[in-house]
XYZ file of C-alpha atoms in Angstrom:
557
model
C 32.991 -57.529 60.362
C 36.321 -56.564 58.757
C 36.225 -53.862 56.503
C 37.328 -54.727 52.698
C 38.497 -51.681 50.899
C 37.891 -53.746 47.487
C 34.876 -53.908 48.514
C 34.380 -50.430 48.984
C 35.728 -49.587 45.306
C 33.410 -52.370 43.723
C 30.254 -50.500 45.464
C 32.157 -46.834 43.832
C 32.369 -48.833 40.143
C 28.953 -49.991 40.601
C 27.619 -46.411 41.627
C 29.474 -44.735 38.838
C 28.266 -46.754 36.025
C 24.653 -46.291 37.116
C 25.220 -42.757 37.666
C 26.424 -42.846 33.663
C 23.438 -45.375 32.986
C 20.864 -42.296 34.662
C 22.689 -39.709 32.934
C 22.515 -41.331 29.815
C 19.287 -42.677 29.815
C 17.801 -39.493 30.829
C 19.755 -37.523 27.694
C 18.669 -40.228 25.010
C 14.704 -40.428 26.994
C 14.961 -36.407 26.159
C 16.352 -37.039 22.387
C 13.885 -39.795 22.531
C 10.896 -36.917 23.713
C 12.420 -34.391 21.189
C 12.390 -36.528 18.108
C 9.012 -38.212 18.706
C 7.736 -34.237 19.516
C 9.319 -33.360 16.168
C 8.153 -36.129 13.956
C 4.544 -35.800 15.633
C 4.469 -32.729 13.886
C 4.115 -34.040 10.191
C 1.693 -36.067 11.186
C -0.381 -32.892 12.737
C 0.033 -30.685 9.673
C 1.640 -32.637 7.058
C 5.157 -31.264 7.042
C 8.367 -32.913 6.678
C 10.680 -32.457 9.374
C 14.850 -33.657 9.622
C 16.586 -33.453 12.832
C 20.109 -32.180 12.592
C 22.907 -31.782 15.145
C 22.722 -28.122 15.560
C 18.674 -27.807 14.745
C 15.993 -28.808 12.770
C 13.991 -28.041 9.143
C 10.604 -27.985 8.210
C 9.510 -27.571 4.759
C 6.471 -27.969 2.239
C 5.827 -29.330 -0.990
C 3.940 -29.873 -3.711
C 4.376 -31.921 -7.077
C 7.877 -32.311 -6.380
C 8.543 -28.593 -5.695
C 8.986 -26.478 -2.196
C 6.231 -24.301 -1.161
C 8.704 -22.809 1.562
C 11.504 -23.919 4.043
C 12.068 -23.526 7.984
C 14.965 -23.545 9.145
C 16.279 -23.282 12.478
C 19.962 -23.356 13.171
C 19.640 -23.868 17.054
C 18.510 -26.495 19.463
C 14.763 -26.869 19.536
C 13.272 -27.230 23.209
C 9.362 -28.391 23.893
C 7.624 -27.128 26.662
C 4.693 -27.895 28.347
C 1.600 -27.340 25.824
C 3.373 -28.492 22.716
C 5.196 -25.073 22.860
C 9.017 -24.827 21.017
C 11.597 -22.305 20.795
C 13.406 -21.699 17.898
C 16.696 -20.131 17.810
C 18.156 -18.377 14.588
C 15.399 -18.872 12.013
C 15.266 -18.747 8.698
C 12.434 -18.876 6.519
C 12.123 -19.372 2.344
C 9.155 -19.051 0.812
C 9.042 -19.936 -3.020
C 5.812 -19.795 -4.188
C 3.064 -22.168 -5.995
C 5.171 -21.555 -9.105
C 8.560 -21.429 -7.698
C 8.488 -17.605 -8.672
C 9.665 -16.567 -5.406
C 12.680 -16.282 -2.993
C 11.015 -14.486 -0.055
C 12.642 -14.756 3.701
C 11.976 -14.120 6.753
C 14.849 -14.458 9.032
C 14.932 -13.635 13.023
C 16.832 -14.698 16.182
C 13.631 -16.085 18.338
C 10.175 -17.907 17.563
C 7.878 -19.549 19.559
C 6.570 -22.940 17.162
C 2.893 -24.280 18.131
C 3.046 -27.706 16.997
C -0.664 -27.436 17.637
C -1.800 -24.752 15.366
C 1.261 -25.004 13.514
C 2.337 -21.271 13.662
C 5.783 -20.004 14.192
C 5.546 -16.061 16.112
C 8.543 -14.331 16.541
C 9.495 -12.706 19.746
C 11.336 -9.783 18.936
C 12.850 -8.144 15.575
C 11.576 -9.816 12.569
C 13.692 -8.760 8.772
C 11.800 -9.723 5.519
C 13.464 -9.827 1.868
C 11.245 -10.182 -1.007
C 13.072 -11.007 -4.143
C 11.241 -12.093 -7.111
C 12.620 -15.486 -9.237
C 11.786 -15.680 -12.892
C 14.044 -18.305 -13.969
C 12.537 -20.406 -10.812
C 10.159 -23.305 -12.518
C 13.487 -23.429 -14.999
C 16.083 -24.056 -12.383
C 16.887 -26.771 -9.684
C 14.241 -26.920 -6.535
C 14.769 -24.210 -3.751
C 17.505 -22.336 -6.099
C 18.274 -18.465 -5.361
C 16.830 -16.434 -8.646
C 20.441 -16.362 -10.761
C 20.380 -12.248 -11.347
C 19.783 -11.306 -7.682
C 18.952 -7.600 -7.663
C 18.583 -5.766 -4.607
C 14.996 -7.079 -2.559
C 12.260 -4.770 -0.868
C 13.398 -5.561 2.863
C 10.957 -5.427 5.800
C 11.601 -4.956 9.696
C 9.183 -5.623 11.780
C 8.477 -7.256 15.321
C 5.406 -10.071 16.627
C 5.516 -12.073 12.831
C 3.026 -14.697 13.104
C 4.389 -17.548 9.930
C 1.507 -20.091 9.317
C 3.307 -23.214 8.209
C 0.239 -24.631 7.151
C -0.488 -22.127 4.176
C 2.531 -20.102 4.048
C 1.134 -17.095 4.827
C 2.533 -14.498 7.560
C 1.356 -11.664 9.079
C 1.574 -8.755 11.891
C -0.402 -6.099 13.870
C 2.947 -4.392 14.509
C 5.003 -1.599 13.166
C 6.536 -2.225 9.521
C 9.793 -0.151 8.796
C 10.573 -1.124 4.444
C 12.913 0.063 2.201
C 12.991 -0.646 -1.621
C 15.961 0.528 -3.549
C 14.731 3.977 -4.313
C 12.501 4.790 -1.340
C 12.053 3.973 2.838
C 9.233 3.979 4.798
C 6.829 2.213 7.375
C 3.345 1.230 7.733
C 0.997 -0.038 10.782
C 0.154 -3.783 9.556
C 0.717 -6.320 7.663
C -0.230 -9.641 5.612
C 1.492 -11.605 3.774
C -0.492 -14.360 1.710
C 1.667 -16.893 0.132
C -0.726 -18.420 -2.362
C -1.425 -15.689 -4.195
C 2.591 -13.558 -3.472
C 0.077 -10.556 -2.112
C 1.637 -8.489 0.490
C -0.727 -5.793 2.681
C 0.451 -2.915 4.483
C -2.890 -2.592 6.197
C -2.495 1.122 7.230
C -0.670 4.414 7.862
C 1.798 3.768 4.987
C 4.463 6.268 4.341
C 7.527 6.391 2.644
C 10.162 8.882 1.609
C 11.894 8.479 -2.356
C 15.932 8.988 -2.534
C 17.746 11.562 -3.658
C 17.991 15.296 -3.598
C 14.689 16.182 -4.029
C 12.918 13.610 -2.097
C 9.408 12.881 -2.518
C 7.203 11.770 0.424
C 4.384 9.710 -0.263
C 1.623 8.672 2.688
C -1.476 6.147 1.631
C -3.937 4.819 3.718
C -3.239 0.844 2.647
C -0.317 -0.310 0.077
C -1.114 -3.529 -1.357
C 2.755 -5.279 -3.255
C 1.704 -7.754 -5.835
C 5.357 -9.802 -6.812
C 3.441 -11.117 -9.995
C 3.664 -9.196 -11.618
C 6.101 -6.427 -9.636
C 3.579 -3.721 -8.122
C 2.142 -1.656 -5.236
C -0.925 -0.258 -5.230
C -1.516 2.576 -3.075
C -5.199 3.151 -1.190
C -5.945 7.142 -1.240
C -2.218 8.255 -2.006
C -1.088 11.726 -1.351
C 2.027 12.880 -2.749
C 4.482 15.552 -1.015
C 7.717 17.257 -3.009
C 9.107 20.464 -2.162
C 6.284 22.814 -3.383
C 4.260 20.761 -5.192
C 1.500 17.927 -3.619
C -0.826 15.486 -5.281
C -3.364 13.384 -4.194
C -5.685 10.371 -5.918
C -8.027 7.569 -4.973
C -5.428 5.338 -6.177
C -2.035 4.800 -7.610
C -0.434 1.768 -9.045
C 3.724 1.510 -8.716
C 5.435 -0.227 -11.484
C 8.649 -1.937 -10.388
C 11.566 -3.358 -12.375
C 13.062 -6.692 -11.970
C 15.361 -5.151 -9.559
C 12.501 -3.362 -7.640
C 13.051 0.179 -9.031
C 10.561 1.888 -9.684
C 9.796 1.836 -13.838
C 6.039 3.944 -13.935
C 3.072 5.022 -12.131
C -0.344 4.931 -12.498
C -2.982 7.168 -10.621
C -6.581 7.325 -11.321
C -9.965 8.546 -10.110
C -9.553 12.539 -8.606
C -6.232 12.982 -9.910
C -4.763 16.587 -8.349
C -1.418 17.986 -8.783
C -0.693 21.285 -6.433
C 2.074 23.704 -7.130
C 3.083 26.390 -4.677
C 4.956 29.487 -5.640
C 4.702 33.024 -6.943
C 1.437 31.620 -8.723
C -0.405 28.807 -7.217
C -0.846 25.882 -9.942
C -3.284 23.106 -9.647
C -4.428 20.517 -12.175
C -6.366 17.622 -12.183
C -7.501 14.884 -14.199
C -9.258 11.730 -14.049
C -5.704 9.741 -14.801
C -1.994 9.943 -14.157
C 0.570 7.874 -15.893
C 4.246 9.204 -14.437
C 7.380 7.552 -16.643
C 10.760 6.702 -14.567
C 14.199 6.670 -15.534
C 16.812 4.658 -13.919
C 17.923 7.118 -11.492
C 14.371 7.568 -9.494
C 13.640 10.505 -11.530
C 10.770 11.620 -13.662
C 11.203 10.941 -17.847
C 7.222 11.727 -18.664
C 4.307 12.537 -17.089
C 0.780 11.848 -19.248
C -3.027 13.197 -17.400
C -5.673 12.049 -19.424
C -9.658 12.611 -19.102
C -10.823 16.083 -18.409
C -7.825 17.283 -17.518
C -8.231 21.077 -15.947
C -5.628 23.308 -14.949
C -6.188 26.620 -12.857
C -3.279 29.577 -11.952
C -3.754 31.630 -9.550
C -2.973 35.238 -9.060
C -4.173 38.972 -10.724
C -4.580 36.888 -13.898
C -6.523 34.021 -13.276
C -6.047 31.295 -15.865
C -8.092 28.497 -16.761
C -7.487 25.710 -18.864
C -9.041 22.352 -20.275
C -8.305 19.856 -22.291
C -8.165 16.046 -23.090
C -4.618 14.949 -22.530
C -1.248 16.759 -21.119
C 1.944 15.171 -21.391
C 4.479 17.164 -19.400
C 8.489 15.907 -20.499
C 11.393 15.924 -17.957
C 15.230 16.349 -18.788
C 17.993 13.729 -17.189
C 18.107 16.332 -13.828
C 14.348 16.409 -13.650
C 14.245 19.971 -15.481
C 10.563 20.426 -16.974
C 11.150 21.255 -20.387
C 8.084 21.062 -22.438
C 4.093 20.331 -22.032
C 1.818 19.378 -24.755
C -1.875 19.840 -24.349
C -4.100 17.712 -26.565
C -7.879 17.101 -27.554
C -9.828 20.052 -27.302
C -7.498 22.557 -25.641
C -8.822 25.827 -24.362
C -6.937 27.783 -21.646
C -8.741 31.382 -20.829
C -7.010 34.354 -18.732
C -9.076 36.534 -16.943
C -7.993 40.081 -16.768
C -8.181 41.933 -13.627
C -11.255 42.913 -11.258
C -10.392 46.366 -11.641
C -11.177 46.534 -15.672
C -14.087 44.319 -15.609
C -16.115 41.270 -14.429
C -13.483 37.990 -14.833
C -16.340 36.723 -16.941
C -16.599 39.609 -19.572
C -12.548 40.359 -20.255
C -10.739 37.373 -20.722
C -7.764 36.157 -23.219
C -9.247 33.119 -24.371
C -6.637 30.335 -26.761
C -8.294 26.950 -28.570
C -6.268 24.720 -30.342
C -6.574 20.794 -31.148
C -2.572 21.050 -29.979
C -0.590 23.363 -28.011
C 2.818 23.123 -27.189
C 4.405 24.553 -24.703
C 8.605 24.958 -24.223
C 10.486 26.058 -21.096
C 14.018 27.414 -20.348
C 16.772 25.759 -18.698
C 15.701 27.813 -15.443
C 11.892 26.062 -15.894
C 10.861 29.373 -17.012
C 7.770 29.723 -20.204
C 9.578 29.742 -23.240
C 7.306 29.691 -26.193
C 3.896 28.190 -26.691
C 3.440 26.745 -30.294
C -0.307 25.662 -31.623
C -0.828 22.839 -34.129
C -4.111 22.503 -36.074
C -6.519 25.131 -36.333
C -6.393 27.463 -33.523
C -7.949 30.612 -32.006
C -7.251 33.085 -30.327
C -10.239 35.846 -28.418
C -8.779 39.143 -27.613
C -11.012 41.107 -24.639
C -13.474 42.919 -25.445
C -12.815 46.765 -26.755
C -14.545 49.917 -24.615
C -17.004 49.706 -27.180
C -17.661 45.903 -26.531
C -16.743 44.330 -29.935
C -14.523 41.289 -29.366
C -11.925 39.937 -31.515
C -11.021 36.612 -33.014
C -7.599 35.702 -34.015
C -6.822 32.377 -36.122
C -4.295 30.644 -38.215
C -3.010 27.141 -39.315
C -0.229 27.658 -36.424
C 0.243 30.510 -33.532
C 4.109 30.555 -32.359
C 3.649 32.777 -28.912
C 7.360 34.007 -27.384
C 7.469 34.960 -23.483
C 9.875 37.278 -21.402
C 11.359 36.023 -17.661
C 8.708 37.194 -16.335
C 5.908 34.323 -17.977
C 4.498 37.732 -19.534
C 3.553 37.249 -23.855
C 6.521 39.174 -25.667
C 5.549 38.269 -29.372
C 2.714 36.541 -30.962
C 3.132 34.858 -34.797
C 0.361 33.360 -36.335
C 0.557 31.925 -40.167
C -1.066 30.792 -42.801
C -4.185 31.707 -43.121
C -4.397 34.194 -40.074
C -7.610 35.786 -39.894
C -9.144 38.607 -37.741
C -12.617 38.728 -37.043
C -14.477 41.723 -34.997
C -18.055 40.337 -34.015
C -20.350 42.414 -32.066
C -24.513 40.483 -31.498
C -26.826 41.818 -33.888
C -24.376 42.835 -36.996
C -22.338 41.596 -39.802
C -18.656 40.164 -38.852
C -15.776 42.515 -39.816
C -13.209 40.045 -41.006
C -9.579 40.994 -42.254
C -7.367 38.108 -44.081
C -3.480 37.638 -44.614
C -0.845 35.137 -45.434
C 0.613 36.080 -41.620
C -0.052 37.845 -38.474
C 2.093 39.202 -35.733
C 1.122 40.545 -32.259
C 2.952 43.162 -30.320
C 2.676 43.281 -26.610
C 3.120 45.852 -23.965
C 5.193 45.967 -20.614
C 1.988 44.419 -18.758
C 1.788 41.326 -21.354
C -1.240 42.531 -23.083
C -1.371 42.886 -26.734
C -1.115 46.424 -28.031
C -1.074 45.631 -31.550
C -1.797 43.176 -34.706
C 0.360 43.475 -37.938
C -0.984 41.187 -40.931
C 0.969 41.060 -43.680
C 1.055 39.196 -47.209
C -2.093 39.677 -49.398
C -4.505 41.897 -46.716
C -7.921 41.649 -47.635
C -10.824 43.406 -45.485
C -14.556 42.603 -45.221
C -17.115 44.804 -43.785
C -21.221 44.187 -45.161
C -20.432 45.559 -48.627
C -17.001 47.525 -48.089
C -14.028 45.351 -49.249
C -10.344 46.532 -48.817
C -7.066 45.319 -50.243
C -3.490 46.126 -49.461
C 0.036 44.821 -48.357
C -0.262 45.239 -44.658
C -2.688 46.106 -42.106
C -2.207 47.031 -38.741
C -4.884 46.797 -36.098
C -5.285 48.184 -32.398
C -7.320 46.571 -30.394
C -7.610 49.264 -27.581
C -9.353 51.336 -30.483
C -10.584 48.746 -33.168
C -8.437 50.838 -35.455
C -7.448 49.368 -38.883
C -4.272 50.936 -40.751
C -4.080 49.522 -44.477
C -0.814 50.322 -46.003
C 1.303 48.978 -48.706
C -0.995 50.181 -51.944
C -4.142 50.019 -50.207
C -7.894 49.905 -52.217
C -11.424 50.134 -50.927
C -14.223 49.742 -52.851
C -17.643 50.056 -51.452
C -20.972 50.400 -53.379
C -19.735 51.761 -56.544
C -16.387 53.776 -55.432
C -13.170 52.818 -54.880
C -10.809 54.463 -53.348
C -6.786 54.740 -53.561
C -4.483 56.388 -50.827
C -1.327 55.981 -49.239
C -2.697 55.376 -46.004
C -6.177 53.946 -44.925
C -7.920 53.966 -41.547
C -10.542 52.037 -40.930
C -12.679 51.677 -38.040
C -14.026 48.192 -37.051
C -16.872 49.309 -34.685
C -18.621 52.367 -36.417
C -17.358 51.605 -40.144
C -15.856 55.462 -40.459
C -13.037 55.632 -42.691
C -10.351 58.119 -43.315
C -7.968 58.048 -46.858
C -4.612 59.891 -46.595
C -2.285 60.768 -49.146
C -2.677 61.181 -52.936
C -6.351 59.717 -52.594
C -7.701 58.998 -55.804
C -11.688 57.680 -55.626
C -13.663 56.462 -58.923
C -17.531 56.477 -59.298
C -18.467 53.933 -61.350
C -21.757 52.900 -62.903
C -24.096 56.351 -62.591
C -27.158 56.784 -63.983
C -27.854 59.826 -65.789
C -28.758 62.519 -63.791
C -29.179 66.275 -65.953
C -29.474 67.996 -62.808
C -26.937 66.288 -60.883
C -24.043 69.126 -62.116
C -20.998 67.348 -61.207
C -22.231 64.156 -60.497
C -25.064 64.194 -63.542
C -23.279 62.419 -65.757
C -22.914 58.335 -66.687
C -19.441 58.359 -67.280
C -17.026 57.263 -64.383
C -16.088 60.076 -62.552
C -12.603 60.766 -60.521
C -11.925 62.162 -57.532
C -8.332 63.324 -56.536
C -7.833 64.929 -53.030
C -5.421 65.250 -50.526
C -7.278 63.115 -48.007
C -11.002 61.556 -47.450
C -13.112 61.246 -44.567
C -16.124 58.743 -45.062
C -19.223 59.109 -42.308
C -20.815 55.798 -43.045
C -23.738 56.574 -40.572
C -24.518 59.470 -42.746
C -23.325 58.367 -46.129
C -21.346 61.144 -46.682
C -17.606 61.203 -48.413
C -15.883 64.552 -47.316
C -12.995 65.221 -49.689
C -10.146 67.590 -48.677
């Protein structure tokens, strides 16, 4: 049979158009697969899903506003299973009450049309951003002030696209705008904007003195902005603090505003004098720039120093102020205050010499170098002075103390006015009480009080002896009072006049110098009593006196 070469090219026409017919029934049979795959899925989990030419979204609403958004900017392919891959994915999650703009963006995830979950394979970057104005503004709009978000990397995201919610048994790194860290864990619920860092939680503030911070679980509530922190324990330079819990406080642009800890509050400082205090609340003030404004511990708040002085301290409430460059300059202590300082072994027993201060108020001021300033009291305050060798101990009070201190933290000057008032009590006898308009202490090289000076209107009590004068200076090493300044003593029926009066506060000796002039008043006659037998008052002059109160005897030279 001849051979017909138009035959031929009719058979190559035919062949070539079914060849296209294959190719392109095969590609729309696959769009076909893919679509029907795709719009199975609504029906699975109630989800609406549109196909477009470089991907696909998936998205969920309710009363007219989105829940969250899926996005994936790359072909979607099914596999066997009801298994999808998803290429460059994006999701938006905007809350119940539109008071969100979460995402959680990656380059791979696995869809299970199934169970409706979305897992990432790979690297997995979270930003939560808060949206106030979101109920207000068109549906799915960014917030209109975007501040900077608390961003998340992690790897192995599981997104449930049924409730929103995501979550991960993986490695978190974060980083807020003042602080970085990572955590073992996490769950995201999307109902209730509740993110968990389930565990190992730590994270490192900004800045130049950077303060590490490690918590068994942090819990970030976006309704308001906070974190709560599960057994917290605080790290900065020399100082460390721990509680049961803490509470962060963020602003609207994630910074941190305040803190709150509670329940075994500690704060640990390490130095030349080891500092702890603790309390059963913390409530820590932020400025702008991540750095401490005020610091408030409330409920039994004790403080303890270590060293040769041991000092303890209680009271109801502490609020410690910082300076712009995180400078401590002053502490007030409130409600009941009472700090004691032991003095050392090698005098006595800690419990038997002590410096002991109680005030309603003190406040205390620091230097520019964080060095003790001054201490200042408010309300009624006293002051206990150790015990004397011969045991007495001394009260000091006043409307207001004002105590000064050197570079060294060591007392320099004490001031104490109105009203100030020493009192020598010993158990078993009468008070010995001196009053003045003003007091002022004198110290030694060591820090310890050498001396008392009262001035303005001195008045003395001791059982039936009364004194008067301008000043009076007492010695606690001693229990030595010096009246000076026109001083007068009466006891009994004499008074006495001098210069210069010494008067001791344990045995009640006393010792006139200087132009002493005593009076005997009220005598009964006595004819045999020579010198002393008359009624009359009767005047002594002498150069000095020397009373014996044990033996109620007046020597006169």
């Amino acid at each position: 049979m001849p051979f017909d070469p138009s035959q031929l090219r009719r058979w190559f026409a035919a062949g070539a158009i079914l060849s296209a017919l294959i190719v392109a029934g095969t590609y729309f049979y696959a769009r076909h697969r893919q679509q029907n795959a795709l719009e199975q899925v609504p029906e699975k989990i109630g989800l609406e899903v549109q196909q477009t030419a470089t991907g696909f979204t998936v998205s969920k609403s309710e009363q007219g506003r989105t829940l969250f958004r899926l996005e994936a900017n790359k072909a979607v392919q099914f596999k066997q299973g009801g298994q999808a891959e998803l290429h460059d994915v994006t999701i938006t999650v905007y809350g119940r009450d539109s008071s969100r703009y979460d995402r959680i963006y990656g380059s791979n995830f696995d869809y299970n049309q199934q169970s409706g979950e979305a897992i990432a394979r790979g690297e997995v970057q979270i930003d939560l951003e808060a949206n106030p104005t979101g109920l207000v503004s068109p549906d799915q709009a960014p917030p209109q002030a975007r501040g900077e978000p608390i961003h998340l990397k992690t790897s192995g995201l599981v997104f449930e696209q049924r409730s929103g919610d995501a979550h991960t048994p993986n490695r978190v790194d974060f980083r807020l705008p003042q602080a970085t860290g990572s955590a073992v864990g996490l769950d995201y619920v999307a109902k209730t904007n509740v993110l968990t860092l389930a565990s190992q939680v730590e994270f490192e503030t900004s800045g130049p003195n950077p303060t590490r911070i490690a918590a068994e679980q942090a819990v970030v509530d976006k309704v308001p902005r906070e974190v709560l922190l599960e057994h917290p324990k605080l790290q900065m330079a020399e100082r460390t603090g721990q509680a049961e819990k803490a509470r962060l406080f963020l602003r609207p642009d994630n910074s941190l505003d305040h803190l709150l800890a509670w329940g075994g509050v500690e704060i640990s400082v390490q130095g030349t004098r080891n500092a702890t205090l603790q309390a059963d609340q913390l409530e820590l003030m932020m400025v702008n720039s991540n750095l401490p404004r005020v610091a408030i511990f409330s409920g039994a708040v004790k403080g303890t120093v270590a060293g040769e002085r041991p000092i303890l301290s209680h009271a109801g409430r502490v609020v410690v102020d910082f300076s712009s460059n995180r400078r401590l300059t002053k502490v007030r202590a409130e409600e009941g205050v009472k700090i004691i300082e032991y003095q050392p072994a090698s005098t006595a027993p800690p419990p038997q010499e002590k410096l002991e201060v109680t005030a309603p108020i003190i406040d205390f001021f620091f230097t520019a170098a964080s060095l003790l300033d001054q201490a200042v009291t408010s309300g009624s305050a006293q002051i206990v002075l150790p015990g004397s060798s011969q045991g007495r101990e001394v009260l000091l009070t006043a409307g207001e103390f004002r105590a000064h201190f050197d570079d060294a933290g060591r007392l320099s000057s004490l001031h104490g006015a109105p009203n100030a008032r020493v009192v020598s009590q010993n158990p078993g006898e009468q008070d010995r009480v001196s009053l003045s308009r003003a007091l002022d202490g004198e110290f030694d090289s060591r820090g310890e009080i050498s001396s008392l000076l009262q001035s303005g209107g001195v008045a003395y009590v001791d059982a039936t002896r009364r004194a008067w004068s301008d000043r009076a200076r007492y010695t606690p090493c001693d229990q030595m009072l010096v009246l000076s300044g026109s001083p007068r003593v009466t006891e009994g029926q004499m008074t006495t006049t001098a210069h210069l009066v010494r008067l001791n506060r344990v045995t009640g000796d006393a010792l006139a110098e200087g132009d002493v002039k005593s009076t005997y008043r009220d005598l009964k006659p006595q004819p045999s009593g020579a010198l002393l037998g008359s009624s009359s008052p009767i005047h002594v002059t002498a150069r000095s006196m020397t009373i014996h109160r044990s033996a109620a005897v007046a020597l006169y030279t």
